[in-house]
Steps between C-alpha positions, in 0.01 A plus 500: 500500500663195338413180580696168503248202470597135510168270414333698226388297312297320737144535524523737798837633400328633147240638748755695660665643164196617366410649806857658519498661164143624563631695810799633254780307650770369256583141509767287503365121423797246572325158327597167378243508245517874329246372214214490768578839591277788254768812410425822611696800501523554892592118566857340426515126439866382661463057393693400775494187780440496879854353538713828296565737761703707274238539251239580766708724625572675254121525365420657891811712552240844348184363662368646822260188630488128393160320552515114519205278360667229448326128590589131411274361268202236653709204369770597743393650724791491796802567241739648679451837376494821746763291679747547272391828366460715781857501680666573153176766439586672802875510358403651167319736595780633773719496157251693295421741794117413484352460893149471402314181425164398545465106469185275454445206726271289588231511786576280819847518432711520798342706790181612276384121589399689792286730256288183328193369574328110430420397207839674321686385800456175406670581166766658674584182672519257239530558133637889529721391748811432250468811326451735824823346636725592223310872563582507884890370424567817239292743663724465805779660316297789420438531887860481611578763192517863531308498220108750512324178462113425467344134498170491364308195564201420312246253499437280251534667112191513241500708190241764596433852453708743722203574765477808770676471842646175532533387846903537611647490872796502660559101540655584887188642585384108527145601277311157405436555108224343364474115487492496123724838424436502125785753334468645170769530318426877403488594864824326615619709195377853660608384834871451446521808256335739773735374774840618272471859638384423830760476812230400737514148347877440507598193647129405568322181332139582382225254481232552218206407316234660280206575674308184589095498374272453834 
């Protein structure tokens, strides 16, 4: 399988390449920044921006699944990001042929509010509340697609070893997470790459964390 990723070279979107290219997919790593990706044989660099839909195009038209980890960095936060990228995502990929995507969000976005306990609640409601709206306006485009879409909607991210089992659910089955839902990086990782072969998640939004310490 040959992956499209948008986001790699974010801290979780590295994650998810090494990951990848453990597992023996090949990649295809559509960056700004192509000097803070590292070479390797089964990845292709395409330099590219957000805003070229030929170019991304053409980079996806011989992929089989894109994975999204993109985010807005902390300084701005509420951008106006997965707004504007989604509808013409959705586009591209009809274009290139590609139905399956698997997309990171952001816990409490939307509906999965109804999947967050107090204290992160709190969180949800104030200074992640910019950033989860710009989530909940793009990922409505995935919804109304006919696109094999998966949401995956983790806690929030530390650097941290991957760990065993990490806690996922179906966000419409309404399960509380844990009040602090502490999500390493390496497990978000694991998460969205086991879902690419699964049909059992399309179209469904999964809540996550690593497993909490009692």
């Amino acid at each position: 399988m040959k992956l499209f990723t948008l986001g790699a070279t974010g801290r979780t979107g590295q994650e998810v390449v090494k990951q990848a290219t453990e597992l023996g997919y090949d990649i295809v790593a559509y960056v700004r920044s192509p000097e803070k990706m590292k070479i390797q044989k089964n990845i292709e660099i395409v330099q590219g921006e957000l805003n070229d839909d030929k170019k991304m195009e053409q980079a996806m038209t011989s992929c089989n699944a894109v994975l999204v980890t993109l985010g807005n960095p902390v300084k701005d936060s509420s951008a106006d990001l997965f707004g504007s990228l989604m509808p013409r995502l959705v586009k591209i990929m009809g274009k290139a042929k590609v139905k399956r995507i698997v997309s990171l969000s952001s816990m409490g976005t939307g509906e999965t509010i109804l999947n967050v306990s107090y204290p992160y609640k709190i969180g949800v409601k104030t200074f992640l509340k910019g950033n989860q709206a710009d989530h909940e306006k793009g990922e409505k485009y995935l919804a109304e697609s006919n696109l094999d879409w998966t949401l995956v909607y983790p806690g929030p991210l530390f650097d941290g070893p991957k760990t065993k089992d990490p806690l996922v659910k179906d966000a419409a089955s309404g399960y509380k997470m844990p009040g602090a839902p502490k999500t390493n990086r390496a497990d978000v990782a694991a998460v969205m790459l086991d879902q690419l072969n699964k049909k059992d998640s399309y179209r469904k939004k999964l809540v996550m964390c690593s497993k909490q310490e009692d």
